[in-house]
Coordinates of C-alpha atoms in Angstrom, one line a residue:
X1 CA 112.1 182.5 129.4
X2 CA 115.7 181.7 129.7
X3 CA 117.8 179.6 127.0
X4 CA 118.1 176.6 129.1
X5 CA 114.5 176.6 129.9
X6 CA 113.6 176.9 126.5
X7 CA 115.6 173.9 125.5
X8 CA 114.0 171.8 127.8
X9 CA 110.5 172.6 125.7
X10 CA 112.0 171.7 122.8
X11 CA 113.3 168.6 123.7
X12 CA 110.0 167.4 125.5
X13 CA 108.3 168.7 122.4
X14 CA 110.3 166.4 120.4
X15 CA 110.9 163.5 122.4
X16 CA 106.5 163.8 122.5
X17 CA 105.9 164.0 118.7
X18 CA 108.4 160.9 117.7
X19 CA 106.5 159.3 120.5
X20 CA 103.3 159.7 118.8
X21 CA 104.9 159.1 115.2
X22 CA 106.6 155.7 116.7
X23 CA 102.9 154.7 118.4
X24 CA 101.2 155.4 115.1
X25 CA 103.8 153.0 113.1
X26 CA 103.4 150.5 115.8
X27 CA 99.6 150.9 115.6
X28 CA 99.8 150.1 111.3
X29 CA 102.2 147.8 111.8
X30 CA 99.8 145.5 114.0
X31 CA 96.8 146.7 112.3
X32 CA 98.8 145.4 108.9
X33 CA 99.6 142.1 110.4
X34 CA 96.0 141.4 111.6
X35 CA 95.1 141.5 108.1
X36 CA 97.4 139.6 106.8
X37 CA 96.2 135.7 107.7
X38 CA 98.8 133.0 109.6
X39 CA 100.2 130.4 107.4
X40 CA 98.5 127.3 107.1
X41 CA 99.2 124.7 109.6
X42 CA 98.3 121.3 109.0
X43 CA 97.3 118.6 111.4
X44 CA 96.2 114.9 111.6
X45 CA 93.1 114.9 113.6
X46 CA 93.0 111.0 113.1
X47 CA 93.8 108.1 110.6
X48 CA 92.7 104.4 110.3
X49 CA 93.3 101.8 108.2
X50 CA 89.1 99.9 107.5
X51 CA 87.8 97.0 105.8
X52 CA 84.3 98.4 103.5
X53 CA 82.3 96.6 105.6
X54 CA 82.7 98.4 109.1
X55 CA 81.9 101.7 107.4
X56 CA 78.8 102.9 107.6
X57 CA 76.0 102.8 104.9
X58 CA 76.5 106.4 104.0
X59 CA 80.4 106.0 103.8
X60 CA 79.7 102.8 101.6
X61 CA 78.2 104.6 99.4
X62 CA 80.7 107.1 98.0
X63 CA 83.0 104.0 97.1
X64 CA 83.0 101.8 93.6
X65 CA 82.0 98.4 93.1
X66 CA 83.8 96.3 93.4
X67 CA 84.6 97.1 96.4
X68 CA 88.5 97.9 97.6
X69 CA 90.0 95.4 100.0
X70 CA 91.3 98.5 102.7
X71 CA 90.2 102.0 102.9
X72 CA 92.6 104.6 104.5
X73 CA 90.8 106.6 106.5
X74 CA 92.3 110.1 106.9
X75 CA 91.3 113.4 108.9
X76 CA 93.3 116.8 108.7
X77 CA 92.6 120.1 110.3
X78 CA 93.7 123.4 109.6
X79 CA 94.3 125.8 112.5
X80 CA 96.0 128.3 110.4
X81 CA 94.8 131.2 108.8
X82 CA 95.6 130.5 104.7
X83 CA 94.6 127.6 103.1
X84 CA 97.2 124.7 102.8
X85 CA 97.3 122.1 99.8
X86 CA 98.0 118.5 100.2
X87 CA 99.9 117.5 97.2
X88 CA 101.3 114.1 98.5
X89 CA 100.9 110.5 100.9
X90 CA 103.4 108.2 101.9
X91 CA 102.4 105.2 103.3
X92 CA 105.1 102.8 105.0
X93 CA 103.9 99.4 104.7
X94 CA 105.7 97.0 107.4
X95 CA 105.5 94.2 109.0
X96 CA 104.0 92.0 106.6
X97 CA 101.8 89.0 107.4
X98 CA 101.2 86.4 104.9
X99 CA 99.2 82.8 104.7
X100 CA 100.0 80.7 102.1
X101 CA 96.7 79.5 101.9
X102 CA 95.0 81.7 99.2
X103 CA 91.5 80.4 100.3
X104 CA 88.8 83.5 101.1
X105 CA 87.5 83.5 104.4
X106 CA 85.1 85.4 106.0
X107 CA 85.5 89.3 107.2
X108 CA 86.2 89.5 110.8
X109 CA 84.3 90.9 113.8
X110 CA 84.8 94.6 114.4
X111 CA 84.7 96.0 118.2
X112 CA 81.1 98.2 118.0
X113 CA 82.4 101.2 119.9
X114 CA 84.7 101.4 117.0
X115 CA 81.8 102.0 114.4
X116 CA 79.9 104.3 117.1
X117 CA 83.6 106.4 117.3
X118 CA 82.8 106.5 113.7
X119 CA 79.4 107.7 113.0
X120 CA 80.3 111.3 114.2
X121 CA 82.3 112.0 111.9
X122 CA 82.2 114.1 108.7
X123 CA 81.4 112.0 105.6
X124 CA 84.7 111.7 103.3
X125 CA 84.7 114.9 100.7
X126 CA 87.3 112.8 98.6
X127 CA 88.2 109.8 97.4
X128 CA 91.5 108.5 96.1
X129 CA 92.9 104.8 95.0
X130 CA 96.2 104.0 96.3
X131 CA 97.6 100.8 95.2
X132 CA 100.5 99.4 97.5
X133 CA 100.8 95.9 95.3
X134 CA 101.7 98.0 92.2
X135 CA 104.5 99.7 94.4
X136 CA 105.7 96.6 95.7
X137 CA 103.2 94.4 98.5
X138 CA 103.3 91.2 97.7
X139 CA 106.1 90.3 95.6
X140 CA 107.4 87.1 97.9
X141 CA 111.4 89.0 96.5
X142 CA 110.2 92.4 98.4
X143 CA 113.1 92.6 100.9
X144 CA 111.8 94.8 104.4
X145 CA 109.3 98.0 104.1
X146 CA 107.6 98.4 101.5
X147 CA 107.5 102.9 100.7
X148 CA 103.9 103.8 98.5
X149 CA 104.1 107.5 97.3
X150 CA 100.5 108.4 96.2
X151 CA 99.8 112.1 94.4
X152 CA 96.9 114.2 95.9
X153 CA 95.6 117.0 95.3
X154 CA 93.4 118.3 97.8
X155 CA 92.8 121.9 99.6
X156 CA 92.5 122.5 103.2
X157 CA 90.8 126.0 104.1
X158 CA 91.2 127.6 106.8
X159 CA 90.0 126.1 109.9
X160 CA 88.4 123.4 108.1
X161 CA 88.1 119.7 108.5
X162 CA 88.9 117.5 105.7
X163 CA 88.0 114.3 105.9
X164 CA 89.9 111.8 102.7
X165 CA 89.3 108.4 101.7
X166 CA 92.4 106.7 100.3
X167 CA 91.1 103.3 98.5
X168 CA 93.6 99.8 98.5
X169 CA 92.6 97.6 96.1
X170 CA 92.1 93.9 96.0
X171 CA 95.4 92.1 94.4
X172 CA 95.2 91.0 91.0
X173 CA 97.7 89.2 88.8
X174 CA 99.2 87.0 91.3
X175 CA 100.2 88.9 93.8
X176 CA 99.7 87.5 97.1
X177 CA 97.3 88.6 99.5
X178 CA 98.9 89.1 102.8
X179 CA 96.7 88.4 106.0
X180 CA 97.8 91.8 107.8
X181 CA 100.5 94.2 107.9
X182 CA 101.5 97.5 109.9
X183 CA 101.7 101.5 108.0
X184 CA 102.8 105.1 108.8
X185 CA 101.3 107.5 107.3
X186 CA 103.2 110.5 106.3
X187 CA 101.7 113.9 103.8
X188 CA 103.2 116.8 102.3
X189 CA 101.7 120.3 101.9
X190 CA 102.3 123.4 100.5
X191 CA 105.1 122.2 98.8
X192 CA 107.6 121.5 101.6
X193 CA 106.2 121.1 104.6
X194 CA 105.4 117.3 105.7
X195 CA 103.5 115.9 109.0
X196 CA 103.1 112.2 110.3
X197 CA 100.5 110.8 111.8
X198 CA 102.4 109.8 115.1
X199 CA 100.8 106.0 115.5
X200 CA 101.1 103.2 113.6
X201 CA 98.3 101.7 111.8
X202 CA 97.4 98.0 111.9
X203 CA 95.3 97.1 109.4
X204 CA 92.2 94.8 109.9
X205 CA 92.7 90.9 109.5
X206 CA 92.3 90.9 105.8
X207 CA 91.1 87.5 105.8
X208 CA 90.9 84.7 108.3
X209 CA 93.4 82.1 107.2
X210 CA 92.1 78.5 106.8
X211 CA 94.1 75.9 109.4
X212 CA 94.3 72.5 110.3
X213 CA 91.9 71.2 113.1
X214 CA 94.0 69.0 115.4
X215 CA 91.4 66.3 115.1
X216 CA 92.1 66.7 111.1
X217 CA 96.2 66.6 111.7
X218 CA 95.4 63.4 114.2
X219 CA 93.7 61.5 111.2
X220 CA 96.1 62.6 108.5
X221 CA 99.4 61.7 110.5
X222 CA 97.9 58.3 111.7
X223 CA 96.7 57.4 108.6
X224 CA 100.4 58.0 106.9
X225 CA 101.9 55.9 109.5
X226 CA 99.7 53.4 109.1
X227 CA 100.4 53.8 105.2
X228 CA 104.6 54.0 105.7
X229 CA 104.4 50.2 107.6
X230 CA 102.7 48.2 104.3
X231 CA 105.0 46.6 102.0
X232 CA 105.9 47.8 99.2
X233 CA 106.6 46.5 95.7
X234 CA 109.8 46.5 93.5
X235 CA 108.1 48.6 91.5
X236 CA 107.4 51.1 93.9
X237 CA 111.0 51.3 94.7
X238 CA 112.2 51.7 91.3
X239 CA 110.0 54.6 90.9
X240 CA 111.7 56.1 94.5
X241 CA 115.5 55.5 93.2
X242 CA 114.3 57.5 90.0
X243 CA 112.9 60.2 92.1
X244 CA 115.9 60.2 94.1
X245 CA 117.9 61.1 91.1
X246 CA 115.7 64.2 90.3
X247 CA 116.0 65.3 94.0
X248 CA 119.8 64.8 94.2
X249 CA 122.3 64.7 91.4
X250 CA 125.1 63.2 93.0
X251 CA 125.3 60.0 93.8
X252 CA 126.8 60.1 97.2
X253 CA 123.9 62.0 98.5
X254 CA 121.6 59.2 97.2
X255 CA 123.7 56.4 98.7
X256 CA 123.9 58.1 102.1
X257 CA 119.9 58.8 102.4
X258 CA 119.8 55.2 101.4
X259 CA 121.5 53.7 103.7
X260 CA 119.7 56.2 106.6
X261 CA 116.7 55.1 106.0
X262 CA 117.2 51.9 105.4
X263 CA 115.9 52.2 101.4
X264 CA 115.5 48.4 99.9
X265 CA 112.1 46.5 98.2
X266 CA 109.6 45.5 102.0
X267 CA 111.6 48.5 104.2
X268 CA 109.1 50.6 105.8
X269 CA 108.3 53.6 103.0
X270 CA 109.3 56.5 103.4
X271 CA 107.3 59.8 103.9
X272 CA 107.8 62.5 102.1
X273 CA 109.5 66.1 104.6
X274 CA 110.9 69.3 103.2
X275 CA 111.1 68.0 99.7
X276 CA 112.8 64.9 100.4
X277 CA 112.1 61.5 101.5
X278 CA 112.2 61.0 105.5
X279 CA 112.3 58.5 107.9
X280 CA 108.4 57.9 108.9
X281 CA 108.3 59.6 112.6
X282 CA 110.9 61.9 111.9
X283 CA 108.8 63.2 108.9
X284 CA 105.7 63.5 111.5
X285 CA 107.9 65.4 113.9
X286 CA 108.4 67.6 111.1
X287 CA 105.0 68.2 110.2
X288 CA 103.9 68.8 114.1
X289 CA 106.8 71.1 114.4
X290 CA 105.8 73.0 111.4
X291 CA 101.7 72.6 112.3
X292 CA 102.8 74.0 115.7
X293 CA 104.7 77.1 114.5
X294 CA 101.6 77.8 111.9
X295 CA 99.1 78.0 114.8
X296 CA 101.8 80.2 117.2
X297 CA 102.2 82.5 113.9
X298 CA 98.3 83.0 112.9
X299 CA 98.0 83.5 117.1
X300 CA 100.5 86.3 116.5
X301 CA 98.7 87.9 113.7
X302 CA 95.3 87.9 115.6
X303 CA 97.1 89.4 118.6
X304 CA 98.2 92.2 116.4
X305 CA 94.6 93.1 115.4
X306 CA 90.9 93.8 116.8
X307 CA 90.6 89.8 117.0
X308 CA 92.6 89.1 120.0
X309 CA 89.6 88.0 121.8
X310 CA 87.6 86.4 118.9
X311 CA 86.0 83.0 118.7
X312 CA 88.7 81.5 116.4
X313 CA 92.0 83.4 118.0
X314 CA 90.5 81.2 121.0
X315 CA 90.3 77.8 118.9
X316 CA 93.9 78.5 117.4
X317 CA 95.2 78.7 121.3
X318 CA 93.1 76.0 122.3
X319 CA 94.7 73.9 119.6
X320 CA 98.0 75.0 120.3
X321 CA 97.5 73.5 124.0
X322 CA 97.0 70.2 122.4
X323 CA 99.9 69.0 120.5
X324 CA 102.0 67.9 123.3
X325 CA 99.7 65.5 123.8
X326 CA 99.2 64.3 120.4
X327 CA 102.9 64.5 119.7
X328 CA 102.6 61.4 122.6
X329 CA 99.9 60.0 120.8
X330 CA 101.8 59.5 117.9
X331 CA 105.3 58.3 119.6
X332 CA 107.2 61.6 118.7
X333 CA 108.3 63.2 121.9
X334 CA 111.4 64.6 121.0
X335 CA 111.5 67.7 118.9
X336 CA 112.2 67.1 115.0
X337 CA 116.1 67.7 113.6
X338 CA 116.3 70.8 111.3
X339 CA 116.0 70.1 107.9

């Protein structure tokens, strides 16, 4: 065999054994990595904000009594291949509904294909108590969102579903209860990595807020009319110039409401508007004005919920449809000044 010949041999020789030593590292390389598990990989699967009473009986169960005003229904799913831990919630509270009227009301209606959705699911392996009115809900000085940070501590495993309850309490020391609001939910796992659930949540109707028939406002602002047209005693005024003088310290505010309304012993009283004694229709323009824009408001809150169809969202627009013609009833076309 000549030189060049043999050369040849060698080289294929060689060129064929790092072949099979770079298939064989290729081959433990991937054999390596199959063993060795993707990282975890959180994902929402769903989230819902629920009043207790559209859960189920079995769902009921797992929860204290009393029971929590919300529950924050949460469902996560990991698709990778090491177990992730959940280590903290945020929950962005916004839009903020509130009715002054602190009566309780009865719990609203829930659509039934929502409860049906429901009953497929997993019953909740945890339960934790997150309390936005601690963090801020419901102060009345709480400017814009309002940013809860709850600790968890909750595994995932692999290619499990978790399914978390996260419990809102009913408001205590005199916090106010507001009558819906909107929230973003947002969790942290395995130390850095966050996720958001990528809806926003409307909470239930917390309570339905008590209003005003029309027929009740109709009776109340003719009666006060009536009322403002009687005479009135010296006495009577006296007691109005020394309320006057609480209401407004100087002088020249109290002379100039004075002479607007025409203050003296037998002038038409007054009725009382915004803190301050008004001209009789002008005060009931106020008042519809006001009535008016509490019915649009409450509309506006059902419309944001799973009552936009409900018996009462139907009242409140069918009482909305009547003012105009009370407001001619009562002599008080033209829209109240501002106060």
């Amino acid at each position: 065999m000549c030189r060049r010949a043999y050369g040849f041999v060698m080289q294929e020789a060689i060129i064929g054994g790092l072949g099979t030593v770079i298939g064989a590292l290729i081959g433990a390389w991937a054999a390596a990595r199959a063993r060795v598990p993707s990282r975890a990989n959180v994902k929402f699967v769903d989230a819902a904000l629920s009043a207790p009473d559209s859960l189920e009986p079995a769902e009921r169960a797992i929860l204290r009594e009393p029971f929590p005003q919300l529950v924050l229904d949460i469902k996560l799913l990991n698709s990778g291949g090491q177990p992730a831990y959940v280590h903290d919630l945020e929950l962005t509270i916004s839009d903020v509904r509130y009715s002054e009227d602190t009566l309780e009301m009865p719990k609203p209606w829930y659509p039934r294909e929502f409860r049906i959705h429901r009953t497929s699911l997993q019953e909740p392996t945890a339960v934790y108590e997150v309390d936005p009115y601690a963090q801020g809900l419901g102060r009345s000085e709480q400017p814009g969102d309002v940013v809860v940070s709850k600790p968890l501590s909750q595994e995932v495993k692999p290619g499990a579903l978790e399914r978390v309850f996260l419990v809102v309490p009913q408001p205590s020391g005199g916090r106010r209860s507001p009558v819906s609001f909107e929230a973003r939910v947002k969790i942290t796992y395995n130390a850095t990595r966050t996720i958001e659930f990528g809806k926003v949540l409307r909470a239930p109707l917390l309570r339905h807020p008590r209003w005003k028939t029309v027929d009740e406002v109709r009776r109340h602002l003719q009666h006060q009319l009536v009322w403002s047209q009687e005479s009135w005693s010296p006495e009577e005024y006296e007691h109005l110039t020394e309320d006057l003088e609480n209401l407004l310290p100087s002088e020249q505010e109290r002379l100039r409401l004075r002479m607007e309304l025409g203050l003296e012993p037998g002038s038409p009283r007054p009725l009382e508007w915004a803190g301050l004694p008004t001209e009789p229709r002008g005060a009931v323009r106020g008042y519809l004005d006001s009535y008016e824009q509490r019915l649009r408001d409450l509309a506006d809150v059902y419309s944001k919920t799973d009552n936009a169809s409900s018996e009462e969202a139907a009242r409140l627009h069918e009482a909305i449809s009547v003012i105009p013609r009370l407001r001619g009833e009562l002599g008080v076309h033209d829209a109240a000044p501002q106060p």
